[in-house]
Amino acid sequence: LTLAAPARTSPAGTPGAHGTLRARRARAVGPWLYLAPALAMLAVWVLLPLVATVGLSFLHWNLTTGHRPFAGLDNYRRLLTQPEFPHAAWRTVLYGVGLLPFATALPMAMAIVLWKHTGRFVGVYRALLFLPVVLAPVPTAISWQFVLDPLQGVLNASLAHLGVGPIRWLDSSSTALWVIVVITGMKIFSLNVLLYTAGLAGIERHYVEAARMDGATEWEVTRHVLIPLLGRTTAFVSFLCLVLAGQWAFVTINVLTQGGPQGATDNVYYRQYDYAFGLFDTGLASAAAVAIVVGLGVLALLHSLLTGGRLRGLRRRAAGTGVAA
Amino acid sequence: MKRYAMRTMSATLAVAVTGTLAVACGSSTGGTTKTASGSTGNGPVTITFESYNYGTPDLGGQGTQELIDNFEKAHPNITIKPSGASAADILPKVQAQTAAGNAPDIAQLGWSKEPAALANLPIVPIADVAPAADVSAQTAGILPQALAAGDVGGKLTAMPYTISTPTLFYNASLFTKAHLDPTKPPTTWAEVKTDALAIKKLGGGAQGAYVDAANAAKSDFLTQSLINSNGGALVSPSGAPQLDSPAAVGALSMLGDLSDSGAQPKISETDATSLFKAGKLGMYVTSTALLASLTKAAAGSFTLKTAGLPAFGTLPAKPTYSGSGLFILSKDAAKRAAAWEFVKYLTSDAGFTVITEKIGYLPLRQSTVDGAQYLGTYLTAHPAVLPAFKQLTTVTPYQEFSGPHADQARQVLQDDAVSAVMLNGADPAATAKSVNARLLGLVGKS
């Protein structure tokens, strides 16, 4: 809203005080006019659905009939007392934690390696790395089905030569979630290599050269110069990962496991989708949506407190030592 | 920094809210009615047909297309617009279309989805679409059990369309290799286990037997067939689920024991089907509906044979059926009339002939089986259909859960009990007890 801070330069006593008033009013209205389209979109696509969802969470409704009796808190009671949603919430946390290395450490390492090497084929290699991001998610997931088939799949056939298996990748509740994490993680990895590359582009190569002249090893350059300078990028992608991990995994879950076996690969987004469009329990699905918004709201609050408050102090202290940005 | 935090926070909110969008947008749809297209009498009419057979690749889709082509040739004024989804997705799809004010004119839905369909869709009972004489002429000779499935409160609501029973498909070539007599397929589950272990011993990736109880469509028709055959029933006469009864626990234990002994691979239905088609699975207990596609896969590769559902010791095998009915949803009178014409063709002797020959379901009328111009000659050439057809006359009615959460209860039964015991080594008795408590909660309350 800093847009609405034009310098007030109308000198007193100039002819036409009436005109000045109009100009002032126009100046006050102007920014809102500019903002109107964005605010309207926000109201139509975000705020209204949010309010409607809260309303729906207090009704029993199957989406098709006009019969919508008031449910009170029954949908919330069912959401929290039936085992599926709390279980899915826990699995969502596991997705976030499981995907974190694919969102941070691994793409950071890859981006740094590519940044340090300026050969002719780096461009080609970067393009190849980005390929998984543009592959259509459903066919990719179906291809994985063939690869992971426990008895006829390529993966187990190869492992059999090493005397391992057969492993029931997607049929066993102990492995299924981690398989989905790896499949989803590959995409996130590719995308985040790009984000880290952008982060590195903002770093002056002089820092690295100076450190090298001081006799720092390549590992020390990475550890004490590059990783701290990439701190903001890391904070950003970690936050995105924790918030969006469940949604990123959705397509893979839907195609490969439908949340099974026994809810092992479930998460709150898939659960909400199943409530809404599998069971057509609109009230329950809306209660789940409200719970998700509240949960993410808490996470966002924590993030803003951390990055806005305590981290600022840390950064100031770190700046004193001449390391962090 | 603060602005950055604010921005990420509002971004997070936006992200969170998009999840709610999908649910909320349904709220704006009112009771949109289909406008009459001005087609009265013999004017051209286009009707939409949602079919899960049309949604299956290969034979199911081709067979349905043939039915549509035949019908359109005989009725040039009526155009059928078919559309498909998988058996598991068809009800959600029709429900979403209905919510958007765009319900199909005819929907093919499985009997296990019927309670949910009745509760949630604007179904026009068959008895209200056509004159009584017309309906009784059309239903004459149809298997009474199938008609009972389409009957709601004494009124024919859905027209019985396809039907199948559980069948034991077996790879006779693997039987011979394992020194088993291919003319004597197992008749009890104990024999299935022994034979399966003998086949598995062959090595080379050969697997013994697979019971399609934990199927992808989450249909419980095999679960019920097993419980019935073990002398029980999934639902008590008063409508309460009784998965913790000794008969049901015994049926679950049999499934778990087949897996734990190694006689049954712990894999999904999709993987089992492709394994059987590849000639590496000895026995496959599943719906007869797969007959046509399994026959095609076996041609030139192995000898495919069929037998009835195996029994528990000396108790009689009591399979229930799986199958579907045709539900009419049109609001427009002309479309309703056209839909009824199409339903009449689909459930005629000529229609049932195409369904059995091309897709693999069982015929619902004796006259279709006897007529030389219908299935008469086909069945002499394809005796594999006969064991299942013989089962049809003694078939036990399929039981439905009641109430608005019937569909969720069926999913819980299939996921948390059948699949858990069969594929993940859960203890049958303890699982049955806890899942039954869950089912009681879902079925007992609104």
PDB file of C-alpha atoms in Angstrom, chain A residues 2 44-47 49-50 52-53 56 60-65 68 74 77-78 82-84 145 148-152 168 171-173 232 235-236 239 243-244 247 258 261-263 269 272 274-282 284-286 289-290 292-293 296-297 300-301 303-304 307-308 312 315, chain B residues 1-6 8-9 12-29 91-96 98-99 119-122 205 207 216 218 265-268 270-271 274-276 278 280 404-405 407-408 411-412 414-416 418-421 423-424 438 442 445-446:
ATOM      1  CA  THR A   2       3.033   2.289  -0.235  1.00  0.00           C
ATOM      2  CA  VAL A  44     -14.323 -13.489  -5.941  1.00  0.00           C
ATOM      3  CA  TRP A  45     -11.746 -16.258  -5.994  1.00  0.00           C
ATOM      4  CA  VAL A  46     -10.393 -16.302  -2.455  1.00  0.00           C
ATOM      5  CA  LEU A  47     -12.502 -14.525   0.133  1.00  0.00           C
ATOM      6  CA  PRO A  49     -15.093 -19.243  -1.425  1.00  0.00           C
ATOM      7  CA  LEU A  50     -13.485 -19.088   2.002  1.00  0.00           C
ATOM      8  CA  ALA A  52     -18.808 -20.119   1.581  1.00  0.00           C
ATOM      9  CA  THR A  53     -16.636 -23.012   2.719  1.00  0.00           C
ATOM     10  CA  LEU A  56     -20.843 -25.256   4.106  1.00  0.00           C
ATOM     11  CA  HIS A  60     -24.956 -31.783   5.712  1.00  0.00           C
ATOM     12  CA  TRP A  61     -25.040 -31.713   1.926  1.00  0.00           C
ATOM     13  CA  ASN A  62     -24.282 -34.114  -0.911  1.00  0.00           C
ATOM     14  CA  LEU A  63     -23.824 -31.439  -3.607  1.00  0.00           C
ATOM     15  CA  THR A  64     -26.729 -32.683  -5.760  1.00  0.00           C
ATOM     16  CA  THR A  65     -29.961 -32.431  -3.817  1.00  0.00           C
ATOM     17  CA  ARG A  68     -29.086 -29.136   3.263  1.00  0.00           C
ATOM     18  CA  ASP A  74     -21.173 -32.489  13.585  1.00  0.00           C
ATOM     19  CA  ARG A  77     -16.759 -33.810  15.269  1.00  0.00           C
ATOM     20  CA  ARG A  78     -16.695 -36.468  12.523  1.00  0.00           C
ATOM     21  CA  GLN A  82     -12.944 -40.624  12.539  1.00  0.00           C
ATOM     22  CA  PRO A  83      -9.402 -41.946  12.188  1.00  0.00           C
ATOM     23  CA  GLU A  84      -8.852 -40.920   8.543  1.00  0.00           C
ATOM     24  CA  GLN A 145       3.442 -48.016 -12.288  1.00  0.00           C
ATOM     25  CA  LEU A 148       7.403 -50.447  -9.884  1.00  0.00           C
ATOM     26  CA  ASP A 149       5.220 -53.500 -10.668  1.00  0.00           C
ATOM     27  CA  PRO A 150       6.394 -55.900  -7.950  1.00  0.00           C
ATOM     28  CA  LEU A 151       6.612 -59.027 -10.111  1.00  0.00           C
ATOM     29  CA  GLN A 152       7.051 -57.788 -13.662  1.00  0.00           C
ATOM     30  CA  ARG A 168       6.309 -54.427  -2.972  1.00  0.00           C
ATOM     31  CA  ASP A 171       1.566 -52.289  -2.043  1.00  0.00           C
ATOM     32  CA  SER A 172       3.352 -52.239   1.288  1.00  0.00           C
ATOM     33  CA  SER A 173       2.419 -49.606   3.840  1.00  0.00           C
ATOM     34  CA  ARG A 232      17.145 -16.551   1.855  1.00  0.00           C
ATOM     35  CA  ALA A 235      14.304 -20.281   3.770  1.00  0.00           C
ATOM     36  CA  PHE A 236      11.916 -19.591   0.901  1.00  0.00           C
ATOM     37  CA  PHE A 239       8.705 -22.816   3.521  1.00  0.00           C
ATOM     38  CA  VAL A 243       3.292 -25.797   2.844  1.00  0.00           C
ATOM     39  CA  LEU A 244       2.887 -27.333  -0.607  1.00  0.00           C
ATOM     40  CA  GLN A 247      -0.387 -30.763  -2.934  1.00  0.00           C
ATOM     41  CA  GLN A 258      -5.425 -43.504  -4.126  1.00  0.00           C
ATOM     42  CA  PRO A 261      -2.522 -49.148   1.231  1.00  0.00           C
ATOM     43  CA  GLN A 262      -4.521 -48.556   4.416  1.00  0.00           C
ATOM     44  CA  GLY A 263      -4.094 -44.819   4.186  1.00  0.00           C
ATOM     45  CA  TYR A 269      -5.529 -32.718   0.332  1.00  0.00           C
ATOM     46  CA  GLN A 272     -10.436 -33.592   1.358  1.00  0.00           C
ATOM     47  CA  ASP A 274     -12.118 -37.901  -1.490  1.00  0.00           C
ATOM     48  CA  TYR A 275     -14.616 -36.476   1.000  1.00  0.00           C
ATOM     49  CA  ALA A 276     -15.789 -33.910  -1.550  1.00  0.00           C
ATOM     50  CA  PHE A 277     -15.775 -35.786  -4.837  1.00  0.00           C
ATOM     51  CA  GLY A 278     -15.495 -39.449  -3.861  1.00  0.00           C
ATOM     52  CA  LEU A 279     -18.047 -39.568  -1.059  1.00  0.00           C
ATOM     53  CA  PHE A 280     -19.799 -36.258  -1.882  1.00  0.00           C
ATOM     54  CA  ASP A 281     -19.826 -35.400   1.797  1.00  0.00           C
ATOM     55  CA  THR A 282     -19.588 -31.663   1.151  1.00  0.00           C
ATOM     56  CA  LEU A 284     -17.125 -32.951   5.914  1.00  0.00           C
ATOM     57  CA  ALA A 285     -14.907 -31.813   3.011  1.00  0.00           C
ATOM     58  CA  SER A 286     -15.538 -28.157   3.904  1.00  0.00           C
ATOM     59  CA  ALA A 289     -10.758 -27.361   4.139  1.00  0.00           C
ATOM     60  CA  VAL A 290     -11.255 -25.051   7.123  1.00  0.00           C
ATOM     61  CA  ILE A 292      -6.294 -27.058   6.442  1.00  0.00           C
ATOM     62  CA  VAL A 293      -6.554 -23.261   6.224  1.00  0.00           C
ATOM     63  CA  LEU A 296      -1.461 -23.520   7.269  1.00  0.00           C
ATOM     64  CA  GLY A 297      -2.322 -20.171   8.841  1.00  0.00           C
ATOM     65  CA  ALA A 300       2.528 -19.042   7.979  1.00  0.00           C
ATOM     66  CA  LEU A 301       2.382 -17.105  11.239  1.00  0.00           C
ATOM     67  CA  HIS A 303       7.252 -18.466   9.442  1.00  0.00           C
ATOM     68  CA  SER A 304       6.622 -14.731   9.463  1.00  0.00           C
ATOM     69  CA  THR A 307      11.845 -14.598   9.444  1.00  0.00           C
ATOM     70  CA  GLY A 308      10.585 -11.225  10.633  1.00  0.00           C
ATOM     71  CA  ARG A 312      16.562 -10.644  11.816  1.00  0.00           C
ATOM     72  CA  ARG A 315      21.262 -12.030  10.758  1.00  0.00           C
TER      73      ARG A 315
ATOM     74  CA  MET B   1      11.955  -8.382   5.748  1.00  0.00           C
ATOM     75  CA  LYS B   2       8.578  -7.693   7.257  1.00  0.00           C
ATOM     76  CA  ARG B   3       7.075  -7.072   3.877  1.00  0.00           C
ATOM     77  CA  TYR B   4       8.589 -10.298   2.647  1.00  0.00           C
ATOM     78  CA  ALA B   5       7.014 -12.135   5.554  1.00  0.00           C
ATOM     79  CA  MET B   6       3.667 -10.498   4.902  1.00  0.00           C
ATOM     80  CA  THR B   8       4.675 -15.086   2.019  1.00  0.00           C
ATOM     81  CA  MET B   9       1.895 -15.138   4.544  1.00  0.00           C
ATOM     82  CA  THR B  12       0.202 -19.105   1.913  1.00  0.00           C
ATOM     83  CA  LEU B  13      -3.345 -18.021   2.603  1.00  0.00           C
ATOM     84  CA  ALA B  14      -4.059 -17.925  -1.095  1.00  0.00           C
ATOM     85  CA  VAL B  15      -2.594 -21.380  -1.486  1.00  0.00           C
ATOM     86  CA  ALA B  16      -4.601 -22.703   1.406  1.00  0.00           C
ATOM     87  CA  VAL B  17      -7.780 -21.199   0.138  1.00  0.00           C
ATOM     88  CA  THR B  18      -7.494 -22.685  -3.326  1.00  0.00           C
ATOM     89  CA  GLY B  19      -8.078 -26.013  -1.661  1.00  0.00           C
ATOM     90  CA  THR B  20     -11.410 -24.742  -0.484  1.00  0.00           C
ATOM     91  CA  LEU B  21     -12.343 -23.346  -3.859  1.00  0.00           C
ATOM     92  CA  ALA B  22     -13.122 -26.662  -5.443  1.00  0.00           C
ATOM     93  CA  VAL B  23     -15.590 -27.481  -2.710  1.00  0.00           C
ATOM     94  CA  ALA B  24     -17.172 -24.093  -2.499  1.00  0.00           C
ATOM     95  CA  CYS B  25     -17.786 -23.597  -6.184  1.00  0.00           C
ATOM     96  CA  GLY B  26     -20.350 -26.360  -6.073  1.00  0.00           C
ATOM     97  CA  SER B  27     -22.500 -24.216  -3.853  1.00  0.00           C
ATOM     98  CA  SER B  28     -23.401 -21.779  -6.575  1.00  0.00           C
ATOM     99  CA  THR B  29     -25.090 -24.383  -8.736  1.00  0.00           C
ATOM    100  CA  LEU B  91     -20.554 -42.464  -9.702  1.00  0.00           C
ATOM    101  CA  PRO B  92     -18.433 -39.436  -8.694  1.00  0.00           C
ATOM    102  CA  LYS B  93     -18.451 -38.349 -12.337  1.00  0.00           C
ATOM    103  CA  VAL B  94     -22.233 -38.596 -12.722  1.00  0.00           C
ATOM    104  CA  GLN B  95     -22.712 -36.894  -9.374  1.00  0.00           C
ATOM    105  CA  ALA B  96     -20.414 -34.036 -10.387  1.00  0.00           C
ATOM    106  CA  THR B  98     -25.589 -33.623 -11.811  1.00  0.00           C
ATOM    107  CA  ALA B  99     -24.260 -30.980  -9.420  1.00  0.00           C
ATOM    108  CA  ALA B 119     -29.670 -41.030  -2.223  1.00  0.00           C
ATOM    109  CA  ASN B 120     -27.832 -38.509  -4.376  1.00  0.00           C
ATOM    110  CA  LEU B 121     -29.071 -38.580  -7.965  1.00  0.00           C
ATOM    111  CA  PRO B 122     -32.378 -37.455  -9.533  1.00  0.00           C
ATOM    112  CA  GLY B 205       8.286 -66.022 -11.937  1.00  0.00           C
ATOM    113  CA  GLN B 207       2.752 -67.447  -9.073  1.00  0.00           C
ATOM    114  CA  ALA B 216      -9.399 -51.332  -7.445  1.00  0.00           C
ATOM    115  CA  LYS B 218     -13.482 -51.286  -4.045  1.00  0.00           C
ATOM    116  CA  PRO B 265       1.250 -62.885  -4.342  1.00  0.00           C
ATOM    117  CA  LYS B 266       0.668 -59.730  -2.301  1.00  0.00           C
ATOM    118  CA  ILE B 267       0.017 -57.469  -5.271  1.00  0.00           C
ATOM    119  CA  SER B 268      -2.706 -55.169  -6.553  1.00  0.00           C
ATOM    120  CA  THR B 270      -3.968 -54.406 -11.806  1.00  0.00           C
ATOM    121  CA  ASP B 271      -0.684 -56.251 -11.343  1.00  0.00           C
ATOM    122  CA  SER B 274      -1.310 -58.364 -16.128  1.00  0.00           C
ATOM    123  CA  LEU B 275       0.451 -61.299 -14.465  1.00  0.00           C
ATOM    124  CA  PHE B 276      -2.346 -63.687 -15.467  1.00  0.00           C
ATOM    125  CA  ALA B 278       1.358 -62.833 -19.205  1.00  0.00           C
ATOM    126  CA  LYS B 280       2.538 -66.386 -15.080  1.00  0.00           C
ATOM    127  CA  PRO B 404     -26.028 -41.826   3.594  1.00  0.00           C
ATOM    128  CA  HIS B 405     -22.571 -43.195   4.500  1.00  0.00           C
ATOM    129  CA  ASP B 407     -20.432 -45.835   0.201  1.00  0.00           C
ATOM    130  CA  GLN B 408     -17.863 -44.810   2.815  1.00  0.00           C
ATOM    131  CA  GLN B 411     -14.654 -48.382   1.179  1.00  0.00           C
ATOM    132  CA  VAL B 412     -13.651 -48.842   4.817  1.00  0.00           C
ATOM    133  CA  GLN B 414     -12.461 -53.018   1.450  1.00  0.00           C
ATOM    134  CA  ASP B 415      -9.466 -50.847   2.462  1.00  0.00           C
ATOM    135  CA  ASP B 416      -9.134 -51.410   6.162  1.00  0.00           C
ATOM    136  CA  VAL B 418      -9.955 -56.996   3.120  1.00  0.00           C
ATOM    137  CA  SER B 419      -6.892 -55.282   1.698  1.00  0.00           C
ATOM    138  CA  ALA B 420      -5.191 -55.046   5.121  1.00  0.00           C
ATOM    139  CA  VAL B 421      -5.546 -58.787   5.806  1.00  0.00           C
ATOM    140  CA  LEU B 423      -1.992 -57.706   1.316  1.00  0.00           C
ATOM    141  CA  ASN B 424      -0.491 -56.404   4.535  1.00  0.00           C
ATOM    142  CA  ARG B 438     -16.217 -48.522  12.391  1.00  0.00           C
ATOM    143  CA  LEU B 442     -21.003 -45.311   9.678  1.00  0.00           C
ATOM    144  CA  LYS B 445     -25.870 -42.998  12.159  1.00  0.00           C
ATOM    145  CA  SER B 446     -26.795 -40.373   9.633  1.00  0.00           C
TER     146      SER B 446
END
